[in-house]
XYZ file of N, CA and C in Angstrom:
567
model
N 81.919 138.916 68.171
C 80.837 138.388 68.989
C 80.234 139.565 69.746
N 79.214 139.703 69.804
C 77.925 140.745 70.362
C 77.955 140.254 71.993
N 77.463 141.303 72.427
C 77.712 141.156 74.037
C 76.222 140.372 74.256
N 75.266 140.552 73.357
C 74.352 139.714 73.634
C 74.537 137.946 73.654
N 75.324 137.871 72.259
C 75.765 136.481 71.912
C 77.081 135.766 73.102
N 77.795 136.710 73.710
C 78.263 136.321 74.837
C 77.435 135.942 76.228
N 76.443 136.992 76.722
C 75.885 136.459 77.751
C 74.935 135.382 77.466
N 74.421 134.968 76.333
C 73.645 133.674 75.467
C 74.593 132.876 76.145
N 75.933 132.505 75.825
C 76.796 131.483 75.858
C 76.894 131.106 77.348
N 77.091 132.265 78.084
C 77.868 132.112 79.284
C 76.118 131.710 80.517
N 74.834 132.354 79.731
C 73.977 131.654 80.129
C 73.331 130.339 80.182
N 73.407 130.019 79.006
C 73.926 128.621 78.405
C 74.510 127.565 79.353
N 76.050 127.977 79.574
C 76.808 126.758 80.595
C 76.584 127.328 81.909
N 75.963 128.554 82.291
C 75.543 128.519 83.793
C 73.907 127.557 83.832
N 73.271 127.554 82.772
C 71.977 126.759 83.123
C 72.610 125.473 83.371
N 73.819 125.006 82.676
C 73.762 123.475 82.228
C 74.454 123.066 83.579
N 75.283 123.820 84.137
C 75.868 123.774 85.520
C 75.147 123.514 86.184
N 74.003 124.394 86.935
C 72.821 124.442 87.607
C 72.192 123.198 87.158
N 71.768 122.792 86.504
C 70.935 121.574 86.278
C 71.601 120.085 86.166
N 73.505 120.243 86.515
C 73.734 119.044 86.481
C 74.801 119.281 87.642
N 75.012 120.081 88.422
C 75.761 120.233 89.263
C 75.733 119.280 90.560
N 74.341 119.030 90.723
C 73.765 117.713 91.405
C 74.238 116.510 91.230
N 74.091 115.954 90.032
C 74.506 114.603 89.282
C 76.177 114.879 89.970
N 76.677 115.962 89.048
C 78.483 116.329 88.854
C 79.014 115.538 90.556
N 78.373 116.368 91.380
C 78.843 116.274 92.926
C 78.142 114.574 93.249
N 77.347 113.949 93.045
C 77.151 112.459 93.273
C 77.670 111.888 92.727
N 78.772 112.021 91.578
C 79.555 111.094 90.523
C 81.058 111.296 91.262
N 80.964 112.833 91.798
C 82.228 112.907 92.588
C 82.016 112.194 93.788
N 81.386 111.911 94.822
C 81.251 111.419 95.886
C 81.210 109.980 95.730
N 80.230 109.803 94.922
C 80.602 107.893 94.974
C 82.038 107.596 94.191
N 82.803 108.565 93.559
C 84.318 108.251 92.967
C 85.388 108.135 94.004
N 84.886 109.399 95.334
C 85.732 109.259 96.635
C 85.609 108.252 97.252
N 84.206 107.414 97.216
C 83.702 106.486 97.837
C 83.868 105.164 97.747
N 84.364 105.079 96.588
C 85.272 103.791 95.766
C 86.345 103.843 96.185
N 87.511 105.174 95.868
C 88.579 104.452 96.201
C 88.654 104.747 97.667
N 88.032 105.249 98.766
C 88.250 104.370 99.837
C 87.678 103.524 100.633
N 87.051 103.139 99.821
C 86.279 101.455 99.755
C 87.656 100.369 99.730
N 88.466 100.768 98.567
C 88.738 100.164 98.019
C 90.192 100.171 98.465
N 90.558 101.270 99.046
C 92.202 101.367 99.675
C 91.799 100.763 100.926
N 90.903 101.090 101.923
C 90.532 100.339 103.327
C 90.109 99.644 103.797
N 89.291 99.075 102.781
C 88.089 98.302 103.562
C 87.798 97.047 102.702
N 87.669 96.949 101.187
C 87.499 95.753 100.753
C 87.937 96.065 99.235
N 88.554 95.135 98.356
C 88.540 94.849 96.885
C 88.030 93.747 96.321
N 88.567 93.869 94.794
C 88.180 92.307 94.216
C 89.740 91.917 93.367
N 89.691 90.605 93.985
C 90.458 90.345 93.488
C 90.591 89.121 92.494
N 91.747 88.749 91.367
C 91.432 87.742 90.372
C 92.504 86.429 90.465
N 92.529 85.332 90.684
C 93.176 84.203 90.817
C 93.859 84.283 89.554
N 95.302 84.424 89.180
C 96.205 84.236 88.121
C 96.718 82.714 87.896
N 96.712 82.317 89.238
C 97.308 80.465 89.174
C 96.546 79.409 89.460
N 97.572 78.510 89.426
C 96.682 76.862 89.990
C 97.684 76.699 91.521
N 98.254 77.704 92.088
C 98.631 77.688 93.231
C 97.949 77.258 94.398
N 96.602 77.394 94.375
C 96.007 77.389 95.159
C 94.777 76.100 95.431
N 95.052 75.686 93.955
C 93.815 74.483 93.683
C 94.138 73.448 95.397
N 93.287 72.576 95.204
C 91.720 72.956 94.934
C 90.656 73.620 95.569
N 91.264 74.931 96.384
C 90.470 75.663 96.931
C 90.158 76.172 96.105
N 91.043 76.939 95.282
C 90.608 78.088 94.426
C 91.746 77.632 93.258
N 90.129 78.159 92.446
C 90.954 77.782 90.952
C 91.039 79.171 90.058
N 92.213 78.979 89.351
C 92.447 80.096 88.542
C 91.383 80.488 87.679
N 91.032 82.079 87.575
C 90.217 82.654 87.073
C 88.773 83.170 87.998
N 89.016 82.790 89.480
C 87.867 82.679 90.672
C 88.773 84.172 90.778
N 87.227 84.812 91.231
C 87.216 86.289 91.505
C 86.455 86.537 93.454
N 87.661 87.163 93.887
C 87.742 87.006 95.438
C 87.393 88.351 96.033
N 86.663 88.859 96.815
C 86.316 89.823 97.312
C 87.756 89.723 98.923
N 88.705 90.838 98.972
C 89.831 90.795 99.961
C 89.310 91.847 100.838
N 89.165 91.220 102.362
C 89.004 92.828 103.276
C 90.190 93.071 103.866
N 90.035 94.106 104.038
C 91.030 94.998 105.162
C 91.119 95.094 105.784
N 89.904 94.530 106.407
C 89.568 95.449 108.241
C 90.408 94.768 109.383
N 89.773 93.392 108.790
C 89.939 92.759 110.380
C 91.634 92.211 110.532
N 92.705 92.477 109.898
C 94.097 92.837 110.315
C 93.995 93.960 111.161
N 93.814 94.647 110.964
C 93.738 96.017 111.985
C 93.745 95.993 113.346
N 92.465 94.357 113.573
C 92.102 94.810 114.717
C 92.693 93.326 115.552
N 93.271 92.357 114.370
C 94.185 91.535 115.259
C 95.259 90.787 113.875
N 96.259 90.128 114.066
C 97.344 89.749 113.303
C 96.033 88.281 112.537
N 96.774 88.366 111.070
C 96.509 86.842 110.582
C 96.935 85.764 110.984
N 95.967 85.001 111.276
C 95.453 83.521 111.722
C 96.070 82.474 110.488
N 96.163 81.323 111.265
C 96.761 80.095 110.700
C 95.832 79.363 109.930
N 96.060 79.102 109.171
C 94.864 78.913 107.887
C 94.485 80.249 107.254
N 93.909 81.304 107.431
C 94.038 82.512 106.664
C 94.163 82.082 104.930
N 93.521 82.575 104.165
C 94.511 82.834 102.795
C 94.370 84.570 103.061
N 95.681 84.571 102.364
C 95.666 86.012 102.291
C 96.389 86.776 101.219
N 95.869 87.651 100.612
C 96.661 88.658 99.370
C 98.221 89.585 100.097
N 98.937 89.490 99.062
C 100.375 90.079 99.708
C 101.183 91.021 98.634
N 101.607 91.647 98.583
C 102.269 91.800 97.534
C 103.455 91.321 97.733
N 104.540 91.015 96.850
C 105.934 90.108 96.627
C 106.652 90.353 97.631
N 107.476 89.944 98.856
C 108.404 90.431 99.454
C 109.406 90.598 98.491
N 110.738 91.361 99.015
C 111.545 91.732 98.434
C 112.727 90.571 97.599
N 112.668 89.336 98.119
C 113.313 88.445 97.245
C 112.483 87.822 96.455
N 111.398 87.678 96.306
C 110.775 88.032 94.968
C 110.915 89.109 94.202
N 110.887 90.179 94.467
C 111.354 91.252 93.519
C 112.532 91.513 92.763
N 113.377 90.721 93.443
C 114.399 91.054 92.807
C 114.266 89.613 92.150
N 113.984 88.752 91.759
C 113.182 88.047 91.305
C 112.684 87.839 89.969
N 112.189 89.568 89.875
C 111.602 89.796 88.827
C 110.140 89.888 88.967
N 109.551 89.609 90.149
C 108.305 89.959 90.039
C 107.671 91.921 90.587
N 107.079 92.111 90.204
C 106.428 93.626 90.601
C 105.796 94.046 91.634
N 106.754 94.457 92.487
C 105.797 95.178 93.848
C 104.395 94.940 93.634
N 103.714 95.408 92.895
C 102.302 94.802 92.354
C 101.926 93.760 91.859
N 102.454 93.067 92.279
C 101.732 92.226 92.044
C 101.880 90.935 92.658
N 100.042 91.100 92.852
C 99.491 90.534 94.090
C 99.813 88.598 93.925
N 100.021 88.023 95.362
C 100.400 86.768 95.297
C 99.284 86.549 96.243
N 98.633 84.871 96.149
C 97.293 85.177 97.350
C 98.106 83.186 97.736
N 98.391 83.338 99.469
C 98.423 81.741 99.883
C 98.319 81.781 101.278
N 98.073 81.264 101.351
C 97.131 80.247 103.058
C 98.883 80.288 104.139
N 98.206 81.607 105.335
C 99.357 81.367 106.721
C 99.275 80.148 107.406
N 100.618 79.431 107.346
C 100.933 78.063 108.127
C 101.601 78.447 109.097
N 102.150 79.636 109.659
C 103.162 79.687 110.427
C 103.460 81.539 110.846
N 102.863 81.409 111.717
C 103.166 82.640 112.354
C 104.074 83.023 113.179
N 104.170 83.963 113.954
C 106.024 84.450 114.073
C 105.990 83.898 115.848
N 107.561 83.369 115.901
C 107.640 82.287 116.981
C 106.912 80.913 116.610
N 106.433 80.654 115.605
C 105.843 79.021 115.126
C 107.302 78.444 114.398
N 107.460 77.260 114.758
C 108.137 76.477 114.203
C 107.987 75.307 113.411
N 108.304 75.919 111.874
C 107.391 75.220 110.898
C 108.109 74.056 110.076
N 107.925 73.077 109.879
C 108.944 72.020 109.130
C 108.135 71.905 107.837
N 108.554 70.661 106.696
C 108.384 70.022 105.620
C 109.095 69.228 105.631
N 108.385 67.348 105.943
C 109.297 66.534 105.963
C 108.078 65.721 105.612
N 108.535 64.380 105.273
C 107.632 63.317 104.648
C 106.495 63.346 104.441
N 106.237 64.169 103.620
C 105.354 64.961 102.858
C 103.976 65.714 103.795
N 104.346 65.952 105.260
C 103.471 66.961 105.848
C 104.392 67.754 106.247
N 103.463 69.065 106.409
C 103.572 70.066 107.084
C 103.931 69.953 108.798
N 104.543 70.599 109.610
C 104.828 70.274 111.166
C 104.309 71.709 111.469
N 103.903 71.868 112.028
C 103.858 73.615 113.287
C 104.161 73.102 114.679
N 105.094 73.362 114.923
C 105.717 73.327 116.388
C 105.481 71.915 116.451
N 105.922 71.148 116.107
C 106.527 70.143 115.876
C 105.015 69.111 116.119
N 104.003 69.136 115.158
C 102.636 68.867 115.518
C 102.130 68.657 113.462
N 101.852 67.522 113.234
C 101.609 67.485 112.153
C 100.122 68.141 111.663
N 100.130 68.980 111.083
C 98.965 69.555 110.133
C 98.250 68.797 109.545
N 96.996 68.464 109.772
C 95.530 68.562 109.009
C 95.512 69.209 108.134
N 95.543 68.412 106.685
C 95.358 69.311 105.718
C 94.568 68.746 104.657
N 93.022 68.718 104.972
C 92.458 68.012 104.247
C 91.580 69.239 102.845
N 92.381 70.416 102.659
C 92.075 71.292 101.749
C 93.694 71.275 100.414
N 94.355 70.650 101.121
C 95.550 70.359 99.709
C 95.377 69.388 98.648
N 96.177 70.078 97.249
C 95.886 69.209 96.288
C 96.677 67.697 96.439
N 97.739 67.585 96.892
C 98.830 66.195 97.293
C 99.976 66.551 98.060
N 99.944 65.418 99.303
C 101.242 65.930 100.225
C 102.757 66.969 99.016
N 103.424 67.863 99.776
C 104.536 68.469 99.386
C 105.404 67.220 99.394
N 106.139 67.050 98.242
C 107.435 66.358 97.740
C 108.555 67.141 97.719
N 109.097 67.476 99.368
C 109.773 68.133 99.300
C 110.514 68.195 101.206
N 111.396 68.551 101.327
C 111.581 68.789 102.692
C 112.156 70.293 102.939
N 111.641 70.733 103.875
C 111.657 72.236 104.483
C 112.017 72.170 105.555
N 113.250 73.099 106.221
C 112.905 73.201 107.867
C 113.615 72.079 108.551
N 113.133 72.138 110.176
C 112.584 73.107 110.742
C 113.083 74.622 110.968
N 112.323 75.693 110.979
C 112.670 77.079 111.180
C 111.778 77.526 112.068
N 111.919 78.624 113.098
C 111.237 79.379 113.464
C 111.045 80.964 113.117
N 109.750 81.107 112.709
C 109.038 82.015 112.141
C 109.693 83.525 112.876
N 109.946 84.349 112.283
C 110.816 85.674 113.170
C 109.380 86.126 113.257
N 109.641 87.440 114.225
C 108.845 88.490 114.589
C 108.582 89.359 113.543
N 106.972 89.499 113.427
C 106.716 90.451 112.014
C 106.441 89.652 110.782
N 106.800 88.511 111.141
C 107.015 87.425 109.506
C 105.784 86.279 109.455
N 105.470 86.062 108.573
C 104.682 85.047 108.104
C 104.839 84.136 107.823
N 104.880 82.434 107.624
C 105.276 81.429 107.112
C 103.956 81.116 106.152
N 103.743 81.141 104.689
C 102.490 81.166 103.820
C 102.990 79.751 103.078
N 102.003 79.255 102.719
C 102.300 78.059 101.438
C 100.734 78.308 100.591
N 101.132 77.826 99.082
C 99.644 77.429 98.655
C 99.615 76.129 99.018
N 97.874 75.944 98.464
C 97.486 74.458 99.064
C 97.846 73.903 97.979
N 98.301 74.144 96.568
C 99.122 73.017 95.807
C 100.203 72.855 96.236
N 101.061 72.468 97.529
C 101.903 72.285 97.511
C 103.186 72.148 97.047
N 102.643 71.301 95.793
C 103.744 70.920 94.713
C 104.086 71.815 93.665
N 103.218 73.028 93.617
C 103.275 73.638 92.153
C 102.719 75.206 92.649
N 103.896 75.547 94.231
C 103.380 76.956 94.439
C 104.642 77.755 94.872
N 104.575 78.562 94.377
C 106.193 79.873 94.566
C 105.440 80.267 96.190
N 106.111 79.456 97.228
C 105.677 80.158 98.422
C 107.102 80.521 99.206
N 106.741 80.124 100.666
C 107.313 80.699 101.260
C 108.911 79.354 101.792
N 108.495 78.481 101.440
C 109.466 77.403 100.971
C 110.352 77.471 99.962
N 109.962 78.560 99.334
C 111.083 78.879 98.312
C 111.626 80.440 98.218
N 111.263 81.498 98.635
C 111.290 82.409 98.979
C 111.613 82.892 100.659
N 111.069 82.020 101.600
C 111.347 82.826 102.901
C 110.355 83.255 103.565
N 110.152 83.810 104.918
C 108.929 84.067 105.000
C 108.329 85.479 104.729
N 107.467 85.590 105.273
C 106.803 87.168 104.414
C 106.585 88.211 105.501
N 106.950 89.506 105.170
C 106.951 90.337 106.148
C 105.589 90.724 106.048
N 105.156 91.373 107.714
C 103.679 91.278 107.584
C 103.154 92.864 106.815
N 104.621 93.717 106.706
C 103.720 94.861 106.118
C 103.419 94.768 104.936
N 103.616 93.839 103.738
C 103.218 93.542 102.794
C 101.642 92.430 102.901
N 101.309 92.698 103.469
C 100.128 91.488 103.476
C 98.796 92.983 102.992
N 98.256 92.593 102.017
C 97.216 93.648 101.875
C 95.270 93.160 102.528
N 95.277 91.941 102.728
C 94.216 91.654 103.447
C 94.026 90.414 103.418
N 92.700 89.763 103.917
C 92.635 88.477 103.865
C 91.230 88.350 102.719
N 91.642 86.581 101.956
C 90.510 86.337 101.215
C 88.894 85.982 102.108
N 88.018 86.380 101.786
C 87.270 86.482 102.473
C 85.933 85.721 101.229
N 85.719 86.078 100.663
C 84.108 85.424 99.262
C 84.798 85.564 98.103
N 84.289 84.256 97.583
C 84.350 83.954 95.807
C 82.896 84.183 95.413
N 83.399 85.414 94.066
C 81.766 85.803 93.609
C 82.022 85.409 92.693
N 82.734 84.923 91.414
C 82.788 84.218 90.472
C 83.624 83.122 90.236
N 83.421 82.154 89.943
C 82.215 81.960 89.185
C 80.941 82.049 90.279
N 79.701 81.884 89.525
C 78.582 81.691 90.384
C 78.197 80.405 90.902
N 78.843 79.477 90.194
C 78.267 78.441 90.375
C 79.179 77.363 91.675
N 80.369 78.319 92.376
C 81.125 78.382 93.532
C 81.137 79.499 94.312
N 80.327 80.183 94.073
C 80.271 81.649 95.273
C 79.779 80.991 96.130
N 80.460 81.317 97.515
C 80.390 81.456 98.871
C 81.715 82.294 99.529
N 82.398 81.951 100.906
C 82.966 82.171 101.881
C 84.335 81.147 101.222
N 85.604 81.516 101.361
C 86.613 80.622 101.301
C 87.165 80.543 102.621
């Protein structure tokens, strides 16, 4: 190779640099910009079950934020994304993977399951978002410090916290916040 045919080359990928080095650095910035979009502040997330009917039905795609844990603990009613506490894991389910159900019971709440309602501090729950009273009795327990008491609103047909325990809050990755799909149920959950 000729020293001419070298500086050809090396002129070559310095033009192509120069003329896309622009683009290069905006493909890098909105790539930083995603994932911490996406580690802090908001995701999307995808309904795997009928845990949750009939709020949310499997295959509904949920936009989860981050923020507003930060700036105070989850609220009663809440749904919220979690990943598995640890007796789920051993379980068999995957640190990753995400479980999404509605806080009934926050720490110092004392939560029952008896003739087919829910109790919080000994006060029967309104629950006119469940698929059919729980066939089942729970409780009473009080909620520890740090811990969550979660159920889905299928009652009958949800791996919650009635069968597992309650949930520590450093596993909670945010709360559900909008269903964008389908379209023909997008709003606010």
């Amino acid at each position: 190779m000729t020293l001419k045919e070298s500086n050809s080359k090396e002129s070559f990928w310095l033009r192509v640099w120069h003329s896309q080095k622009e683009n290069l650095i905006l493909i890098l910035i909105a790539l930083v910009l995603a994932f911490l979009i996406r580690t802090f502040v908001a995701e999307p997330r995808y309904i795997p079950s009928d845990s949750m009917l009939p709020t949310l039905h499997m295959g509904d795609r949920l936009v989860v934020e981050k923020v507003s844990y930060w700036l105070h603990p989850p609220m009663t009613g809440d749904i919220i994304v979690f990943e598995p506490p640890p007796k789920l894991q051993t379980m068999g389910y995957a640190k990753d993977q995400a479980f999404i159900k509605r806080v009934i019971g926050k720490p110092g709440d004392i939560v029952a399951v008896a003739n087919g309602k829910v109790y919080l501090n000994n006060q029967p729950l309104t629950e006119d978002y469940i698929a059919e009273p729980p066939a089942y009795q729970w409780g009473p327990q009080q909620v520890a410090e740090n811990e969550f008491f979660v159920m889905g609103d299928n009652r009958n047909d949800s791996n919650d916290s009635h069968v597992w325990g309650f949930l520590p809050r450093e596993n909670i990755i945010g709360r559900a916040c909008f269903r964008f799909w389908p379209l023909k149920r997008i709003g606010f959950v």
